[in-house]
Short mmCIF file of C-alpha atoms in Angstrom, two decimals:
data_model
loop_
_atom_site.label_atom_id
_atom_site.label_comp_id
_atom_site.label_asym_id
_atom_site.label_seq_id
_atom_site.Cartn_x
_atom_site.Cartn_y
_atom_site.Cartn_z
CA MET A 1 61.28 1.73 35.49
CA LYS A 2 62.11 2.19 39.18
CA ARG A 3 63.32 -1.41 39.40
CA LEU A 4 65.54 -0.89 36.35
CA LEU A 5 67.06 2.26 37.85
CA LYS A 6 67.63 0.44 41.13
CA PHE A 7 69.34 -2.40 39.23
CA PHE A 8 71.73 -0.02 37.45
CA SER A 9 72.37 1.79 40.72
CA ALA A 10 73.32 -1.55 42.30
CA LEU A 11 75.64 -2.29 39.36
CA LYS A 12 77.26 1.10 39.79
CA ARG A 13 77.83 0.48 43.49
CA LEU A 14 79.27 -2.96 42.72
CA TYR A 15 81.69 -1.38 40.25
CA VAL A 16 82.78 1.30 42.70
CA THR A 17 83.34 -1.07 45.62
CA SER A 18 84.78 -4.09 43.81
CA ALA A 19 86.48 -2.75 40.66
CA PRO A 20 90.05 -3.35 41.93
CA ALA A 21 89.20 -7.02 42.57
CA GLY A 22 87.50 -7.21 39.15
CA ALA A 23 90.72 -6.12 37.49
CA ALA A 24 92.31 -9.42 38.55
CA VAL A 25 89.78 -11.53 36.61
CA PRO A 26 91.59 -11.27 33.22
CA TYR A 27 94.86 -12.36 34.86
CA VAL A 28 93.18 -15.40 36.39
CA LEU A 29 91.67 -16.35 33.03
CA GLY A 30 95.05 -15.85 31.36
CA LEU A 31 96.71 -18.20 33.85
CA ILE A 32 94.02 -20.81 33.19
CA PHE A 33 94.66 -20.70 29.42
CA VAL A 34 98.43 -21.00 29.93
CA PHE A 35 97.87 -23.89 32.36
CA PHE A 36 95.84 -25.81 29.77
CA TYR A 37 98.52 -25.19 27.14
CA PHE A 38 101.11 -26.98 29.27
CA VAL A 39 98.93 -29.79 30.65
CA ASP A 40 97.07 -30.67 27.43
CA HIS A 41 99.85 -32.77 25.86
CA THR A 42 97.51 -34.63 23.50
CA HIS A 43 96.30 -31.48 21.73
CA PRO A 44 98.78 -28.65 22.32
CA ASP A 45 97.24 -25.59 20.77
CA GLU A 46 98.81 -22.16 20.45
CA ALA A 47 95.29 -20.75 20.77
CA TYR A 48 95.68 -21.29 24.52
CA LEU A 49 98.71 -19.03 24.57
CA ILE A 50 97.02 -16.42 22.36
CA CYS A 51 93.96 -16.31 24.62
CA GLY A 52 96.19 -16.15 27.66
CA ALA A 53 98.16 -13.24 26.20
CA VAL A 54 94.94 -11.39 25.34
CA MET A 55 93.68 -11.83 28.91
CA PHE A 56 96.97 -10.55 30.35
CA LEU A 57 96.83 -7.49 28.08
CA ALA A 58 93.20 -6.85 29.07
CA GLY A 59 94.15 -6.98 32.73
CA LEU A 60 97.06 -4.63 32.10
CA PHE A 61 94.87 -2.06 30.36
CA ILE A 62 92.30 -2.25 33.18
CA GLN A 63 95.02 -1.68 35.77
CA ILE A 64 96.39 1.29 33.82
CA GLY A 65 92.89 2.77 33.71
CA PHE A 66 92.48 2.37 37.46
CA SER A 67 95.93 3.85 38.09
CA ILE A 68 95.14 6.92 35.99
CA ASN A 69 91.88 7.40 37.86
CA ARG A 70 93.65 7.08 41.20
CA GLY A 71 96.21 9.67 40.20
CA ILE A 72 93.69 12.38 39.32
CA ASN A 73 93.44 15.13 41.91
CA GLY A 74 90.45 17.29 42.71
CA THR A 75 86.75 16.60 42.55
CA PRO A 76 85.49 14.47 39.64
CA ALA A 77 82.00 15.97 39.40
CA ASP A 78 80.53 19.33 38.54
CA TYR A 79 77.54 19.02 40.90
CA LEU A 80 79.62 20.08 43.88
CA SER A 81 79.25 23.64 45.13
CA ASP A 82 82.19 25.74 46.20
CA TYR A 83 81.04 25.19 49.78
CA ASP A 84 81.24 21.39 49.35
CA LYS A 85 84.69 21.67 47.82
CA ASP A 86 85.79 23.76 50.80
CA VAL A 87 84.38 21.20 53.25
CA ILE A 88 86.09 18.29 51.51
CA GLY A 89 89.42 20.05 51.11
CA THR A 90 92.24 17.57 50.58
CA ALA A 91 90.30 14.54 51.82
CA PHE A 92 89.62 11.58 49.52
CA MET A 93 92.04 12.61 46.77
CA TYR A 94 93.22 9.21 45.55
CA GLY A 95 92.34 5.60 44.98
CA GLU A 96 89.45 3.43 45.96
CA LYS A 97 88.41 5.72 48.83
CA LYS A 98 88.08 8.60 46.39
CA ARG A 99 85.90 6.59 44.00
CA MET A 100 83.65 5.38 46.79
CA PHE A 101 83.29 8.78 48.44
CA TYR A 102 82.42 10.72 45.30
CA SER A 103 80.04 8.04 44.10
CA ALA A 104 78.20 8.23 47.42
CA LEU A 105 78.27 12.02 47.31
CA GLU A 106 76.73 12.04 43.84
CA LEU A 107 73.97 9.72 45.04
CA LEU A 108 73.37 12.01 48.03
CA LEU A 109 73.58 15.45 46.45
CA ALA A 110 72.70 14.96 42.79
CA GLU A 111 70.31 12.01 42.82
CA ASN A 112 68.75 12.17 46.31
CA ASN A 113 69.36 8.42 46.54
CA TYR A 114 69.97 8.35 50.28
CA ASN A 115 69.84 4.60 50.87
CA ASP A 116 72.53 3.71 48.34
CA ALA A 117 74.64 6.70 49.42
CA LEU A 118 74.43 5.55 53.03
CA ASP A 119 75.47 2.01 52.08
CA ILE A 120 78.65 3.31 50.46
CA PHE A 121 79.34 5.69 53.35
CA ARG A 122 79.08 2.73 55.74
CA ASP A 123 81.47 0.65 53.63
CA LEU A 124 83.87 3.57 53.43
CA LYS A 125 83.88 3.94 57.21
CA GLY A 126 85.57 0.53 57.42
CA LYS A 127 88.54 1.72 55.38
CA SER A 128 91.73 3.21 56.76
CA LEU A 129 90.90 6.93 56.90
CA THR A 130 92.84 10.02 57.89
CA ASP A 131 91.42 12.35 60.54
CA SER A 132 90.18 14.78 57.90
CA GLU A 133 88.57 11.95 55.93
CA GLN A 134 86.81 10.72 59.07
CA GLY A 135 85.51 14.22 59.68
CA VAL A 136 84.34 14.80 56.11
CA LEU A 137 82.70 11.38 56.04
CA GLY A 138 80.92 12.17 59.31
CA PHE A 139 79.76 15.52 57.92
CA TYR A 140 78.08 14.10 54.83
CA THR A 141 76.84 10.96 56.55
CA SER A 142 75.12 13.28 59.03
CA ILE A 143 73.44 15.12 56.15
CA CYS A 144 72.36 11.79 54.66
CA TYR A 145 70.86 10.53 57.94
CA SER A 146 69.18 13.89 58.51
CA ARG A 147 67.47 13.81 55.12
CA MET A 148 66.29 10.28 55.86
CA GLY A 149 64.80 11.45 59.16
CA TYR A 150 67.22 9.60 61.45
CA SER A 151 68.08 12.52 63.70
CA THR A 152 69.93 10.53 66.39
CA ASN A 153 72.30 8.95 63.86
CA ALA A 154 72.73 12.32 62.18
CA ALA A 155 73.65 13.95 65.48
CA HIS A 156 76.36 11.41 66.32
CA CYS A 157 77.90 11.68 62.84
CA ALA A 158 77.93 15.46 63.15
CA VAL A 159 79.74 15.08 66.48
CA ILE A 160 82.51 13.17 64.66
CA ALA A 161 82.77 16.00 62.12
CA ALA A 162 82.94 18.55 64.94
CA GLU A 163 85.61 16.58 66.79
CA LYS A 164 87.71 16.56 63.61
CA GLU A 165 87.01 20.31 63.21
CA ILE A 166 85.42 19.98 59.78
CA HIS A 167 83.63 23.31 59.30
CA LEU A 168 83.22 23.46 63.05
CA PRO A 169 80.32 25.95 63.28
CA GLU A 170 78.17 24.00 60.81
CA SER A 171 79.08 20.66 62.39
CA LEU A 172 78.15 21.91 65.85
CA LEU A 173 74.89 23.32 64.50
CA MET A 174 74.00 20.01 62.82
CA ALA A 175 74.77 18.10 66.01
CA ALA A 176 72.71 20.46 68.19
CA ARG A 177 69.73 20.54 65.84
CA ASN A 178 69.59 16.79 65.41
CA PHE A 179 69.95 16.12 69.13
CA SER A 180 67.06 18.56 69.65
CA LEU A 181 64.94 16.78 67.02
CA SER A 182 65.56 13.48 68.79
CA ALA A 183 64.50 15.07 72.12
CA SER A 184 68.04 14.69 73.54
CA TYR A 185 67.82 18.20 74.93
CA GLY A 186 70.79 17.91 77.28
CA SER A 187 73.11 16.99 74.41
CA ALA A 188 71.51 19.64 72.20
CA ALA A 189 72.17 22.30 74.85
CA GLU A 190 75.79 21.13 75.17
CA TYR A 191 76.52 21.62 71.47
CA TYR A 192 74.53 24.85 71.20
CA GLU A 193 76.59 26.25 74.08
CA LYS A 194 79.79 25.26 72.27
CA LEU A 195 78.51 26.98 69.16
CA VAL A 196 77.38 30.30 70.67
CA PRO A 197 80.83 31.86 71.33
CA ILE A 198 82.02 30.81 67.86
CA ALA A 199 78.88 32.25 66.24
CA GLU A 200 79.26 35.49 68.21
CA SER A 201 82.93 35.94 67.37
CA LYS A 202 82.43 35.27 63.66
CA GLY A 203 79.05 36.94 63.26
CA LEU A 204 77.36 33.70 62.18
CA PHE A 205 73.85 32.36 62.59
CA PRO A 206 71.84 35.40 63.78
CA PHE A 207 68.92 33.02 64.37
CA ILE A 208 70.83 31.03 66.97
CA TYR A 209 69.37 32.66 70.09
CA ASN A 210 65.77 32.14 69.03
CA GLU A 211 66.58 28.60 67.97
CA ILE A 212 68.08 27.77 71.37
CA GLY A 213 65.13 29.44 73.06
CA ARG A 214 62.72 27.21 71.13
CA MET A 215 64.77 24.16 72.06
CA PHE A 216 64.49 24.99 75.76
CA LEU A 217 60.75 25.55 75.33
CA SER A 218 60.48 22.05 73.91
CA ALA A 219 62.46 20.82 76.92
CA ASN A 220 59.96 22.65 79.20
CA LEU A 221 62.66 24.89 80.60
CA PRO A 222 61.08 28.35 80.20
CA GLU A 223 63.62 30.16 82.39
CA LYS A 224 66.49 29.14 80.12
CA SER A 225 64.48 29.84 76.99
CA ARG A 226 63.69 33.34 78.29
CA TYR A 227 67.41 34.09 78.60
CA TYR A 228 68.07 33.38 74.91
CA PHE A 229 64.95 35.15 73.63
CA GLU A 230 65.97 38.23 75.61
CA LYS A 231 69.51 37.99 74.17
CA SER A 232 68.00 38.02 70.69
CA ILE A 233 66.01 41.16 71.53
CA GLU A 234 69.08 42.76 73.10
CA TYR A 235 71.11 42.26 69.93
CA GLY A 236 68.20 43.19 67.66
CA LEU A 237 68.18 39.78 65.99
CA ASP A 238 64.61 39.06 64.87
CA PRO A 239 63.03 40.60 68.00
CA ILE A 240 59.49 39.97 66.73
CA THR A 241 60.05 36.20 66.76
CA SER A 242 61.69 36.62 70.15
CA GLN A 243 58.54 38.28 71.50
CA GLY A 244 56.57 35.24 70.38
CA GLY A 245 59.04 32.99 72.15
CA LEU A 246 58.81 35.06 75.31
CA ALA A 247 55.02 34.75 75.15
CA LEU A 248 55.36 30.98 75.32
CA ALA A 249 58.04 31.15 78.02
CA SER A 250 55.79 33.39 80.13
CA LEU A 251 52.88 31.00 79.66
CA LEU A 252 54.93 28.00 80.81
CA GLU A 253 56.00 30.07 83.84
CA GLY A 254 52.33 30.67 84.67
CA LYS A 255 52.40 34.37 83.73
CA GLU A 256 49.28 34.23 81.60
CA ASP A 257 48.59 37.96 81.20
CA GLU A 258 52.17 38.73 80.24
CA ALA A 259 52.13 35.77 77.84
CA CYS A 260 48.99 36.99 76.06
CA GLU A 261 50.30 40.54 75.75
CA ARG A 262 53.56 39.35 74.17
CA TYR A 263 51.59 37.06 71.87
CA ARG A 264 49.39 39.98 70.80
CA LEU A 265 52.41 42.22 70.14
CA ALA A 266 54.09 39.53 68.06
CA LEU A 267 50.99 39.18 65.90
CA ILE A 268 50.53 42.93 65.54
CA ALA A 269 54.15 43.18 64.37
CA ARG A 270 53.31 40.61 61.68
CA ILE A 271 55.60 37.83 62.86
CA GLY A 272 57.06 35.84 60.00
CA ASP A 273 55.06 32.73 59.10
CA MET A 274 52.10 33.72 61.25
CA GLU A 275 50.16 30.51 60.69
CA GLY A 276 53.21 28.42 61.51
CA PHE A 277 53.71 30.48 64.66
CA LYS A 278 50.09 29.97 65.75
CA SER A 279 50.40 26.23 65.14
CA TYR A 280 53.64 26.07 67.14
CA CYS A 281 52.02 28.03 69.98
CA ALA A 282 49.12 25.57 70.00
CA GLN A 283 51.59 22.68 70.37
CA ILE A 284 53.40 24.36 73.27
CA CYS A 285 50.07 25.22 74.94
CA THR A 286 48.99 21.60 74.74
CA ALA A 287 52.34 20.39 76.09
CA GLY A 288 52.03 22.87 78.98
CA GLY A 289 48.54 21.70 79.91
CA TYR A 290 46.66 24.62 78.31
CA PRO A 291 43.99 24.43 75.59
CA GLU A 292 45.54 24.75 72.14
CA ASN A 293 43.48 27.89 71.48
CA PHE A 294 44.37 29.47 74.84
CA PHE A 295 45.77 32.69 73.40
CA GLU A 296 42.85 33.34 71.08
CA GLU A 297 40.30 32.69 73.81
CA HIS A 298 42.16 34.88 76.28
CA LEU A 299 42.38 37.74 73.79
CA ARG A 300 38.70 37.33 72.95
CA GLU A 301 37.81 37.68 76.63
CA ARG A 302 40.04 40.71 77.06
CA TYR A 303 38.89 42.63 74.02
CA GLY A 304 35.35 41.28 73.76
CA LYS A 305 35.88 40.03 70.21
CA ALA A 306 38.17 37.88 68.16
CA ASP A 307 41.60 39.17 67.25
CA SER A 308 40.42 40.64 63.96
CA HIS A 309 42.12 43.89 64.91
CA ILE A 310 45.33 41.87 64.83
CA ASN A 311 44.72 39.94 61.64
CA GLY A 312 43.13 42.84 59.78
#
């Protein structure tokens, strides 16, 4: 069944990318029939002309169909959200580029067929595109790469979208996040710093300070991470998570007692996704040269028992 679906998907892609060339086939066949009518002097047959005329008519109808499709404005699918329609705007409104783009978008958004979507996006990149089309293509190619787990490729495509100012805040966020995932922390910091003033002025992304703080923790830069966690607390944006981040920043700075106290307060306040937080703390502890259960052991020593008073 999977092979059959893959076969039909390949046929669909072939249609989308080569349909204009396919429209010329009936004309070529028509010319061949007419040629044989004139060169076959021994058996001239009007059937040659009839077949030739049929082929020319078939080619004409195919061309008319393509022309109508090229002339249709707007998005051809109902799977697109209002957000997607806003991102796309007036890009990819006509012709072969439109057919290719929306076919790839359907594969990406409706069918989760990332490989075939990426193939069409790559082919489309070789076409003559306007600035807005380049930006929109970069935006959705970034999403495609991100879902496939190729964070570096996703980051660079998001940079193109940001340069073309396609939904700039989201494009900057995608670039920063994917650079961070690929451990390119310098580039991640660059795009986060471009994003912060936009987010502040528009009231977007209240999680941004904690997210940047976590990025700097991963980069082993606790001083910088502390700055953003404290900004989150200052603005009252998820201060409980910020306390957890400050616990890790303090630990990496060698302030073990302060780190454990902040960790304890974050747990008492019932930090969101407590198990995920503990797991993340264990990873940072290990990266910083501490045992993964450092916080639990330290609290056990301080209070003479496990942190049941926290988890209770």
